[in-house]
XYZ file of C-alpha atoms in Angstrom:
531
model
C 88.855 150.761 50.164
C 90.574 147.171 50.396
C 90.415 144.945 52.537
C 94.033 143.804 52.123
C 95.478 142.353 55.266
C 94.086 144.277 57.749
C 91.644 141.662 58.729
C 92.640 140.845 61.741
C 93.779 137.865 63.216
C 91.458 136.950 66.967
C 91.745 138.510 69.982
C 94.782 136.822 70.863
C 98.121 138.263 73.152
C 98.690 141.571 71.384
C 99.888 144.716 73.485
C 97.710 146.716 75.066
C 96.246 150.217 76.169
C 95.359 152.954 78.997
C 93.728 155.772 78.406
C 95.388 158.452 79.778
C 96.626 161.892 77.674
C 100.419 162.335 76.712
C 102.168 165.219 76.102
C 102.947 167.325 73.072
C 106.298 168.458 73.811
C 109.556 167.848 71.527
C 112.470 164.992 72.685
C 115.527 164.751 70.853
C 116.215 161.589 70.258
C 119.422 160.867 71.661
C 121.292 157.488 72.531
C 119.337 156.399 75.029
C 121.775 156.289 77.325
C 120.237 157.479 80.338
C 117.125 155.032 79.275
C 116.440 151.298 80.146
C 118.283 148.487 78.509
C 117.834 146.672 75.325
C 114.742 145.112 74.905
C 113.452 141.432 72.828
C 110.349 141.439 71.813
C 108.153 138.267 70.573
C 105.561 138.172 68.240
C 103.838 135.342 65.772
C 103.027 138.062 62.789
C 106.069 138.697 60.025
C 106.613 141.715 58.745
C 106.047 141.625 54.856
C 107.416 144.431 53.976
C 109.863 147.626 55.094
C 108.865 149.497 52.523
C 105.651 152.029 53.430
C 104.662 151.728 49.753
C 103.465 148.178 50.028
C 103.193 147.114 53.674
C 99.576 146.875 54.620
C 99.897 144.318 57.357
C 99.610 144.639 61.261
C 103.790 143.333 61.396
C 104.793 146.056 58.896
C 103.002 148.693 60.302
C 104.482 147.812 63.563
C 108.152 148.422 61.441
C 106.518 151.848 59.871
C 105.422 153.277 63.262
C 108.607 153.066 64.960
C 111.181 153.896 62.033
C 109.114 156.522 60.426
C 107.321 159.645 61.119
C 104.494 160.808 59.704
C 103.193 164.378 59.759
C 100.252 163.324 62.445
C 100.603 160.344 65.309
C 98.159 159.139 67.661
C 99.816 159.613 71.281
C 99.187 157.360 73.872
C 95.891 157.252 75.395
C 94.441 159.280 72.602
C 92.353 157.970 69.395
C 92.373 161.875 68.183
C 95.957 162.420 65.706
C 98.054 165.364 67.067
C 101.182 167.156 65.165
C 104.449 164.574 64.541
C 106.508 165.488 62.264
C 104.489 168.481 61.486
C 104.094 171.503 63.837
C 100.706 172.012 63.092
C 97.922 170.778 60.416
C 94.399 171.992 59.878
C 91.701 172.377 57.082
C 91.608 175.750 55.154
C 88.911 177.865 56.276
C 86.773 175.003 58.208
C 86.632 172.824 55.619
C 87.480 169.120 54.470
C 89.119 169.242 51.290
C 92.146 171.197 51.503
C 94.306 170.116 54.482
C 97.603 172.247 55.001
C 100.372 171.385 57.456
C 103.693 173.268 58.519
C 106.681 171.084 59.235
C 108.319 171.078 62.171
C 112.140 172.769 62.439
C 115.015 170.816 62.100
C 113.485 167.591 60.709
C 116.287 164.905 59.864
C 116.481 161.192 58.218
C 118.291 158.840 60.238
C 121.133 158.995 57.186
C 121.494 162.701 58.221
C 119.387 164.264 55.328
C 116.988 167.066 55.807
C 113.202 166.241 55.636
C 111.031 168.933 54.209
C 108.178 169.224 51.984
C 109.194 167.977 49.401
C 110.389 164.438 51.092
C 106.603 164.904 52.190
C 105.082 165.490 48.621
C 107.155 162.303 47.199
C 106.237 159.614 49.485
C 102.510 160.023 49.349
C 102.634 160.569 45.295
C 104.798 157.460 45.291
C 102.597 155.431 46.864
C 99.956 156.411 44.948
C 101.928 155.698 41.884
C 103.188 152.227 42.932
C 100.034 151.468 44.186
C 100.804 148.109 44.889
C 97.982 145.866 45.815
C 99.269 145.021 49.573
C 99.799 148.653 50.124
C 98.262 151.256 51.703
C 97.600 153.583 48.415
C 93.642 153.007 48.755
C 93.783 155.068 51.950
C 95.178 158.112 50.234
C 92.731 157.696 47.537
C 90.997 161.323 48.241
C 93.831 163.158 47.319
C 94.028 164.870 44.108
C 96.711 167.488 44.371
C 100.049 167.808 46.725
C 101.347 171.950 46.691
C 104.478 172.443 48.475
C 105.064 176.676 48.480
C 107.968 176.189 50.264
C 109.855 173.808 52.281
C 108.128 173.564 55.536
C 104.648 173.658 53.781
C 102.521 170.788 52.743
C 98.784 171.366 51.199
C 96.621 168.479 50.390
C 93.913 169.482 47.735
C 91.355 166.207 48.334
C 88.917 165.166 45.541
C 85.990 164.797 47.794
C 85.423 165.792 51.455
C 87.419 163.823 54.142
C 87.518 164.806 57.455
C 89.241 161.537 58.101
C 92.401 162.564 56.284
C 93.963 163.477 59.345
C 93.878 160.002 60.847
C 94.575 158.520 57.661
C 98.039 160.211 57.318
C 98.573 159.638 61.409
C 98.920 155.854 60.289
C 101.072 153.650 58.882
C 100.143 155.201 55.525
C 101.154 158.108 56.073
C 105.178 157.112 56.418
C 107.501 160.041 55.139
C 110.410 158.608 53.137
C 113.438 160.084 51.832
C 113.293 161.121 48.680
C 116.807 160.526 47.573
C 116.858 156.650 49.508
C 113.441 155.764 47.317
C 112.730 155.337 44.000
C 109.762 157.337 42.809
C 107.956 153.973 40.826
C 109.935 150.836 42.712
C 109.550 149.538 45.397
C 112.739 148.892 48.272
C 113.566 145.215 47.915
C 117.069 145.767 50.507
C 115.080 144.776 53.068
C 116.583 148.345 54.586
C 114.580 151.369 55.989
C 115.454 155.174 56.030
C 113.441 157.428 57.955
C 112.955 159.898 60.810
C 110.987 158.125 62.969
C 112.362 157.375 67.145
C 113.702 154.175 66.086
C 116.423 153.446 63.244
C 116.418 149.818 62.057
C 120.043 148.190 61.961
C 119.275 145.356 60.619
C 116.263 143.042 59.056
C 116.246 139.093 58.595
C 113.951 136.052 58.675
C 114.433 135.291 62.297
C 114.595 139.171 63.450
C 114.737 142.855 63.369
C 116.947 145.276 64.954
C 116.083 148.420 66.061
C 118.104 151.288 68.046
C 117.171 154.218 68.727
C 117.603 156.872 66.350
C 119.780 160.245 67.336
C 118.709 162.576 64.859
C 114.811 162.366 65.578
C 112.951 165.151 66.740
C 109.318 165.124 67.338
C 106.814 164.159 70.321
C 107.950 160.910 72.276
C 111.146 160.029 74.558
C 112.982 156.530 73.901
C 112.605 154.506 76.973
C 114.966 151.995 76.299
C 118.627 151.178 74.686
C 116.860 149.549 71.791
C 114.507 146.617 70.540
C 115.342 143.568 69.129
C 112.168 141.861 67.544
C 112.012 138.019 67.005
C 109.770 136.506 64.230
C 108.264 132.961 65.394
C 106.369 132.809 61.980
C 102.693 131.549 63.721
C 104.604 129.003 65.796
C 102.794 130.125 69.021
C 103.970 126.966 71.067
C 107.534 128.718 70.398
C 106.951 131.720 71.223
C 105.294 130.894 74.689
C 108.329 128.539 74.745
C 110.517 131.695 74.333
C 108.554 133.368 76.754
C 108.817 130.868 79.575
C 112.453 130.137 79.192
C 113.624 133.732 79.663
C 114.573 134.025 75.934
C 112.305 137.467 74.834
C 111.252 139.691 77.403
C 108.017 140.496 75.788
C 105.724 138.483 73.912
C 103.330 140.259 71.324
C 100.695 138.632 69.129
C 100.839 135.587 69.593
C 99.465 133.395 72.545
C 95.950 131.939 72.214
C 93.383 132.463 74.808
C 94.445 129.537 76.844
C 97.815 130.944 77.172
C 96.756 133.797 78.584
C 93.999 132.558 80.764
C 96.786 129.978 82.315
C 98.956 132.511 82.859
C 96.794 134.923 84.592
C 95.073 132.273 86.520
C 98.968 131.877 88.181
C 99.034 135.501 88.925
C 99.017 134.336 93.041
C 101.616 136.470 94.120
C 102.798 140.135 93.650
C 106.418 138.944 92.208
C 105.924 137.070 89.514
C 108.727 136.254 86.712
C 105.778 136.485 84.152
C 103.415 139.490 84.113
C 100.051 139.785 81.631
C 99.129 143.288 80.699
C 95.482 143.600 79.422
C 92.889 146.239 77.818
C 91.099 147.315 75.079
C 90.929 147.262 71.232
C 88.922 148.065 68.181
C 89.446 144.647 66.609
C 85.941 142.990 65.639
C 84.132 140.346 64.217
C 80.925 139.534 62.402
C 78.956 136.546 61.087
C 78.110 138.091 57.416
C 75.491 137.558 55.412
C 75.404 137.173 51.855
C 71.762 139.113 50.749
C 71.589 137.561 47.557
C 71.585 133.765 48.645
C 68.581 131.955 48.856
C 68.474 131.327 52.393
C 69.886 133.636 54.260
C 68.399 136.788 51.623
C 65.224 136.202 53.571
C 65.482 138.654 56.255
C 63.217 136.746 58.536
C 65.903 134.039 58.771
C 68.793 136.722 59.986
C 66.396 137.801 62.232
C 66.327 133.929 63.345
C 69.991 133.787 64.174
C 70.478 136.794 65.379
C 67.647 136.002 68.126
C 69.529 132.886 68.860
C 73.103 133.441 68.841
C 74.751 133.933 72.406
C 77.794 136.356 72.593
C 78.494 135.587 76.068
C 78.908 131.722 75.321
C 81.294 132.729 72.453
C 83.831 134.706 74.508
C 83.316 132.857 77.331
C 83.822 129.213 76.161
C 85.352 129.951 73.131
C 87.704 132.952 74.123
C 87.959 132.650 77.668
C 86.747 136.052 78.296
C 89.548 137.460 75.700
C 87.137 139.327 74.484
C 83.229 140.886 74.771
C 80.094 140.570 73.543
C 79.829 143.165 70.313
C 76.346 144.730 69.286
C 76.802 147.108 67.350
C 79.304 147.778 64.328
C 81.185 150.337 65.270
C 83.359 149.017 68.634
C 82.912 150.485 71.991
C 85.361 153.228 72.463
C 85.012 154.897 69.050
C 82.821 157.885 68.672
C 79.128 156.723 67.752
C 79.465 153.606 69.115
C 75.984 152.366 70.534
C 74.089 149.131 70.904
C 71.643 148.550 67.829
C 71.700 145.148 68.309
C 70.546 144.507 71.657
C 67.697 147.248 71.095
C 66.500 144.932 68.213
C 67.396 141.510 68.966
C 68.111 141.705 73.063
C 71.542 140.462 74.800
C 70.038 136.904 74.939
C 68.963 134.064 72.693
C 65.223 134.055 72.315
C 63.707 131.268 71.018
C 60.292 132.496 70.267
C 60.758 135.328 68.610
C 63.204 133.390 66.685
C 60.924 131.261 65.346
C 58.512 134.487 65.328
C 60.720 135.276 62.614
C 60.645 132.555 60.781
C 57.401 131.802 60.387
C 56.560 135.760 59.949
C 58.871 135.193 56.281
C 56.834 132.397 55.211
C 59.795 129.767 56.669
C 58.519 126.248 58.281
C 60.328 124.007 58.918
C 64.020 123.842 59.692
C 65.981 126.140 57.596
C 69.196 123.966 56.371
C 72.441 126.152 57.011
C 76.167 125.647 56.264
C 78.017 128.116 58.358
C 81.501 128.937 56.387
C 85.294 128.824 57.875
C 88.500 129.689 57.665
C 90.825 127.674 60.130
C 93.962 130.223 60.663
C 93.262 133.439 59.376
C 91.050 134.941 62.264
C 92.910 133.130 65.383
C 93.174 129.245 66.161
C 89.914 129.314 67.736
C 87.633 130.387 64.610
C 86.481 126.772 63.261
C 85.451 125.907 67.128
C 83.337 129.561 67.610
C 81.525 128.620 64.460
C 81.120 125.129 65.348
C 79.433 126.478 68.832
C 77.350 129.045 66.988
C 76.127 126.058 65.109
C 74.787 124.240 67.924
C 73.208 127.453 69.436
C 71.256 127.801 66.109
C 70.683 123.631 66.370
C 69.614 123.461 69.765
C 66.672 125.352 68.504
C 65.552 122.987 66.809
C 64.570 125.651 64.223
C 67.824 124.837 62.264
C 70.066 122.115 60.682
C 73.160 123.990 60.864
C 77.005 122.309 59.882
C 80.157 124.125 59.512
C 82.758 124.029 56.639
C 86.369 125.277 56.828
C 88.152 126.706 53.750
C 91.975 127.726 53.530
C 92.026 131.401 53.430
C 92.901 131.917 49.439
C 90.031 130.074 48.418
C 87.949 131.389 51.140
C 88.521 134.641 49.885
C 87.798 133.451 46.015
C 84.688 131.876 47.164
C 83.209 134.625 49.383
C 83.871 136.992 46.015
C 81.980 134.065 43.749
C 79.044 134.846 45.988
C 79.338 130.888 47.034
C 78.750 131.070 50.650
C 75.638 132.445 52.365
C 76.940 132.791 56.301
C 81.005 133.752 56.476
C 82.982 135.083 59.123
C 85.120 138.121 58.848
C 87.200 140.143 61.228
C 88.309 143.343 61.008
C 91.034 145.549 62.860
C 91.037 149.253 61.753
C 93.368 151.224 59.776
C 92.426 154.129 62.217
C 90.681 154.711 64.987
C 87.065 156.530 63.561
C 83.652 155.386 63.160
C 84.829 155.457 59.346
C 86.447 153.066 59.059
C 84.096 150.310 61.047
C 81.339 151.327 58.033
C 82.416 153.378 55.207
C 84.342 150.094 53.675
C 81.279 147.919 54.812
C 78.099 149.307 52.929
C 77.983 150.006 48.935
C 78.987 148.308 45.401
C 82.150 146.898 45.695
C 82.376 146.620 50.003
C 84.988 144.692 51.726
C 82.504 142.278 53.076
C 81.444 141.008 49.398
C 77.775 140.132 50.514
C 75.796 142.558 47.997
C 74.738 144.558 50.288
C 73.522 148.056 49.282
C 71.104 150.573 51.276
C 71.165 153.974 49.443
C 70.433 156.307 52.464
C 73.971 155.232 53.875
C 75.668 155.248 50.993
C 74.058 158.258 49.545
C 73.361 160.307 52.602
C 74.749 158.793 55.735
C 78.081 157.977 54.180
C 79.100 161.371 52.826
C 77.800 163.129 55.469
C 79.683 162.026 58.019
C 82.789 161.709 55.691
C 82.833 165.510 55.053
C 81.828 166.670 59.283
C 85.412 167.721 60.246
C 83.827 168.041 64.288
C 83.723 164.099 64.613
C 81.773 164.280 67.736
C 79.133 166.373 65.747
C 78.784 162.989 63.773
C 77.089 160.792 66.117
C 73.703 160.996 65.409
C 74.659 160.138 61.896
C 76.407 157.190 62.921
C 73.872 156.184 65.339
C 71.122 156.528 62.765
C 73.554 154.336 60.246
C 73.962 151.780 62.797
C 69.873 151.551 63.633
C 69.921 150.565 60.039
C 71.851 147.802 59.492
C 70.860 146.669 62.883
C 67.349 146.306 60.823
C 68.597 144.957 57.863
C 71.166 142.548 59.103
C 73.885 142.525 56.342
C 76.111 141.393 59.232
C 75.495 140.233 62.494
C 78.578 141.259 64.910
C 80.033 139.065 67.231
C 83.020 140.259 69.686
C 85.193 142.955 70.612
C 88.846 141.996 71.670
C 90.847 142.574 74.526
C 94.498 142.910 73.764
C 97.495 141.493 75.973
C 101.408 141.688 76.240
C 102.920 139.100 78.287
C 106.266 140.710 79.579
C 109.137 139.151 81.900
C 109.468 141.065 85.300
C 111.464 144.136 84.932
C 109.686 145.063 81.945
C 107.191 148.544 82.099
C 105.448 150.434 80.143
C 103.542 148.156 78.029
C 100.124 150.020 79.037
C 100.984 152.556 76.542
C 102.162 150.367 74.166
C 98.571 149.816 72.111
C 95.902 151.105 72.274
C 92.694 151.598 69.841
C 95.106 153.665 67.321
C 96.983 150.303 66.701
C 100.342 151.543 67.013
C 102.638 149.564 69.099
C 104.819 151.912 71.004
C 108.352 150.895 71.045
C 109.725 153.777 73.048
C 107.113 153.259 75.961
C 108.745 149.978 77.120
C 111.792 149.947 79.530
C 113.397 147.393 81.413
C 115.522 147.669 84.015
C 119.230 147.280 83.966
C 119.832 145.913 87.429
């Protein structure tokens, strides 16, 4: 798959999550009347696109999740995609490569058309067609044929085995468009939207979008509120915490740095405060990576080196002011087959003599000269100064001569591909919430990470396996066994975990439910009261 722009950005202010379980009933829509008032929300991200065809970013899938349904969603609370738009979904005869799912009754665009099948068919051959290279097609990749017997019936013939197919279509991919709004090879350039999700969107420009909420939906969630007006501050986080503190958006959402949130937090003296932080957990990540092929850093014995050396805790600590946690493992706590490789092989704390146990065991002496490579914006404000500290970790050694160099983002990316650099960083927030997608991208010919990394037991065994195991619980020792690997091998050495945070105005509830490790920001879970 591509990496597009799902990389994610730090663990700065996001929304955040509970983990409680939701119900499956079915809410009209409605005006909203009887809900809370309007609500302005904040954020740094754009969205690039209102089109589900090309958006592939975490601002546009924000716009896709609210104004369109797909046949699966991930309720609050839940990682594990449950019937949307659809009434039910399953694979044929126990299965993984033919996926069928009946359409719920009564299914409307917000224009007043009638959704069925076909509207189904169209949108996920269309993307596919367009293909566009910001857009989500690479997650539909599997799918080789789209039946529709009849109107209320969809059935996905896949190429390969994917139990994952179900959380693929329960995200932003998986956006149901009507077929008469779209064209079938073009994308939307009106900068409008037409779907059937809770949320119509009334209007879309640089500074905003408007949202209300949309009458003719029918499917799983109740609007909380009269309607959301979003405000872009285009990265300018000293404007959106601006915003924030003079009463101008009620909630701010990805955006303020780690210091923003640890000052407001550390104010949090009294039980009625005008400014509230919500916190919890995510799946975003990041990981040092490790380029096989260079001549430095191919020698295993000096990963082994820095990964005996490098201290987590003084990262998010000092770095990220305990916006995040220490990561040791690839896949992310909270996602089935999640376990700790890392501190099994290379303990929770720097070691100095088995670092240079390492060393020395590879034929090293010496100090090994190391340039540690940057991007300054990409992965959060605070990226140049975590690589800087990992520097002096590996310095203070005295086994290394470590420096850091920072790269703008395009010609990071051109010279990670060029096989230039030998230590990068990455991050990575996930398209959906399965042990997949933290490795299937990561390992092979052609990976997402660009560091020529190949072991053929995960690719060739571990890979497929787990890919075509429709009981994902039934895949852990697979995963665990995958994860023992590269722990070994050290393609990548991961770093942290984030927290997420919404920073909301008093009056303002609901944001618990309003992300979670599914990614999708929950419009119709926030309320504020009227009074």
């Amino acid at each position: 798959m591509k990496a597009h722009n799902k990389w994610l950005t730090a663990p700065l202010a996001a929304g955040l999550a509970a983990a409680l379980l939701s119900g499956c009933g079915e809410e009209k829509g409605g005006d909203a009347g009887d809900a809370g008032g309007s609500v302005t929300v904040g954020m740094s991200d754009d969205i690039l696109a209102t089109d589900p065809a090309a958006g592939y970013d975490p601002g546009s899938w924000l716009l896709f999740n609210n104004v369109f349904q797909s046949l699966l969603g991930f309720p609050k609370g839940t990682s594990v995609p449950q019937p949307e738009a659809a009434d039910k979904c399953g694979f044929d005869q126990g299965g993984s490569k033919v996926y069928r799912c009946t359409l719920r009754d009564g299914l409307k665009f917000s224009n007043g058309n009638p959704l069925t099948s076909e509207d189904v068919k169209f949108s996920f051959e269309r993307a596919l067609k367009i293909n566009d290279p910001n857009g989500p097609a690479p997650l539909l990749s599997t799918i080789e044929k789209i039946d529709t017997p009849d109107e209320k019936t969809v059935v996905f013939r896949l190429k390969v085995p994917d139990a994952t197919f179900p959380s693929k279509i329960a995200s932003g991919a998986g956006s149901i468009v009507d077929h008469r709004e779209y064209e079938d090879g073009e994308l939307r350039s009106d900068g409008k939207a037409v779907g059937s999700g809770p949320y119509k969107l009334d209007s879309f420009q640089d500074g905003q979008a408007v949202f209300s909420p949309n009458p003719d939906y029918k499917g799983t969630v109740k609007v909380q509120n009269g309607g959301v007006t979003l405000k872009f501050f285009h990265g300018d986080r000293k404007a959106l915490g601006t915003a924030m503190q003079k009463g101008e958006i009620d909630v701010a959402y990805r955006g303020l740095a780690a210091g923003d949130i640890a000052a407001i937090q550390a104010a949090d003296t009294t039980s009625e405060r005008e400014i509230k932080v919500i916190e919890g957990s995510s799946a975003e990540v990041q990981h040092l990576v490790f380029n096989v092929n260079d001549p430095i850093v191919g020698k295993l014995g000096v990963r082994k080196a820095i990964a005996h050396l490098v201290d987590r805790d003084a990262i998010v600590n000092n770095i990220y002011r305990s916006t995040a946690t220490p990561l040791y493992s690839i896949i992310p706590a909270g996602i089935v087959g999640h376990n700790t490789a890392y501190v099994n092989e290379y303990g929770d704390r720097p070691q100095r003599e088995k670092a240079e146990q390492a060393l020395r065991s590879a034929g090293v002496d010496g100090k090994v000269k190391l340039t540690l490579w940057s991007t300054p914006t990409r992965y959060g404000p605070s990226t140049d100064d975590e690589l800087k500290l990992i520097a002096k970790q590996l310095n203070d050694s005295k086994l290394f001569d470590a420096t850091v160099k920072s790269v703008e983002f395009e010609q990071y990316e051109k010279d990670i591909k060029a096989g230039k650099y030998g230590v990068y960083v990455k991050g990575w927030v996930p398209d959906y919430p399965d042990p997949d997608n933290f490795t299937q991208p990561f390992f092979g010919p052609g990976n997402v990470l660009n560091n020529h990394y190949d072991n053929s037991k995960i690719t060739g065994t571990l890979v497929p396996r787990t890919a075509a195991t429709a009981d994902r619980a039934a895949t852990e020792d697979d995963f665990g066994t995958l994860q023992d690997l590269v722990a070994k091998e050290l393609p990548i050495l991961p770093l942290w975990q984030g927290k997420q945070y919404a920073v909301a105005r008093d009056g303002v509830t609901g944001l618990e439910w309003t992300l979670d490790a599914s990614t999708v920001f929950r419009f119709w879970e926030i309320k504020k009261s009227q009074s």
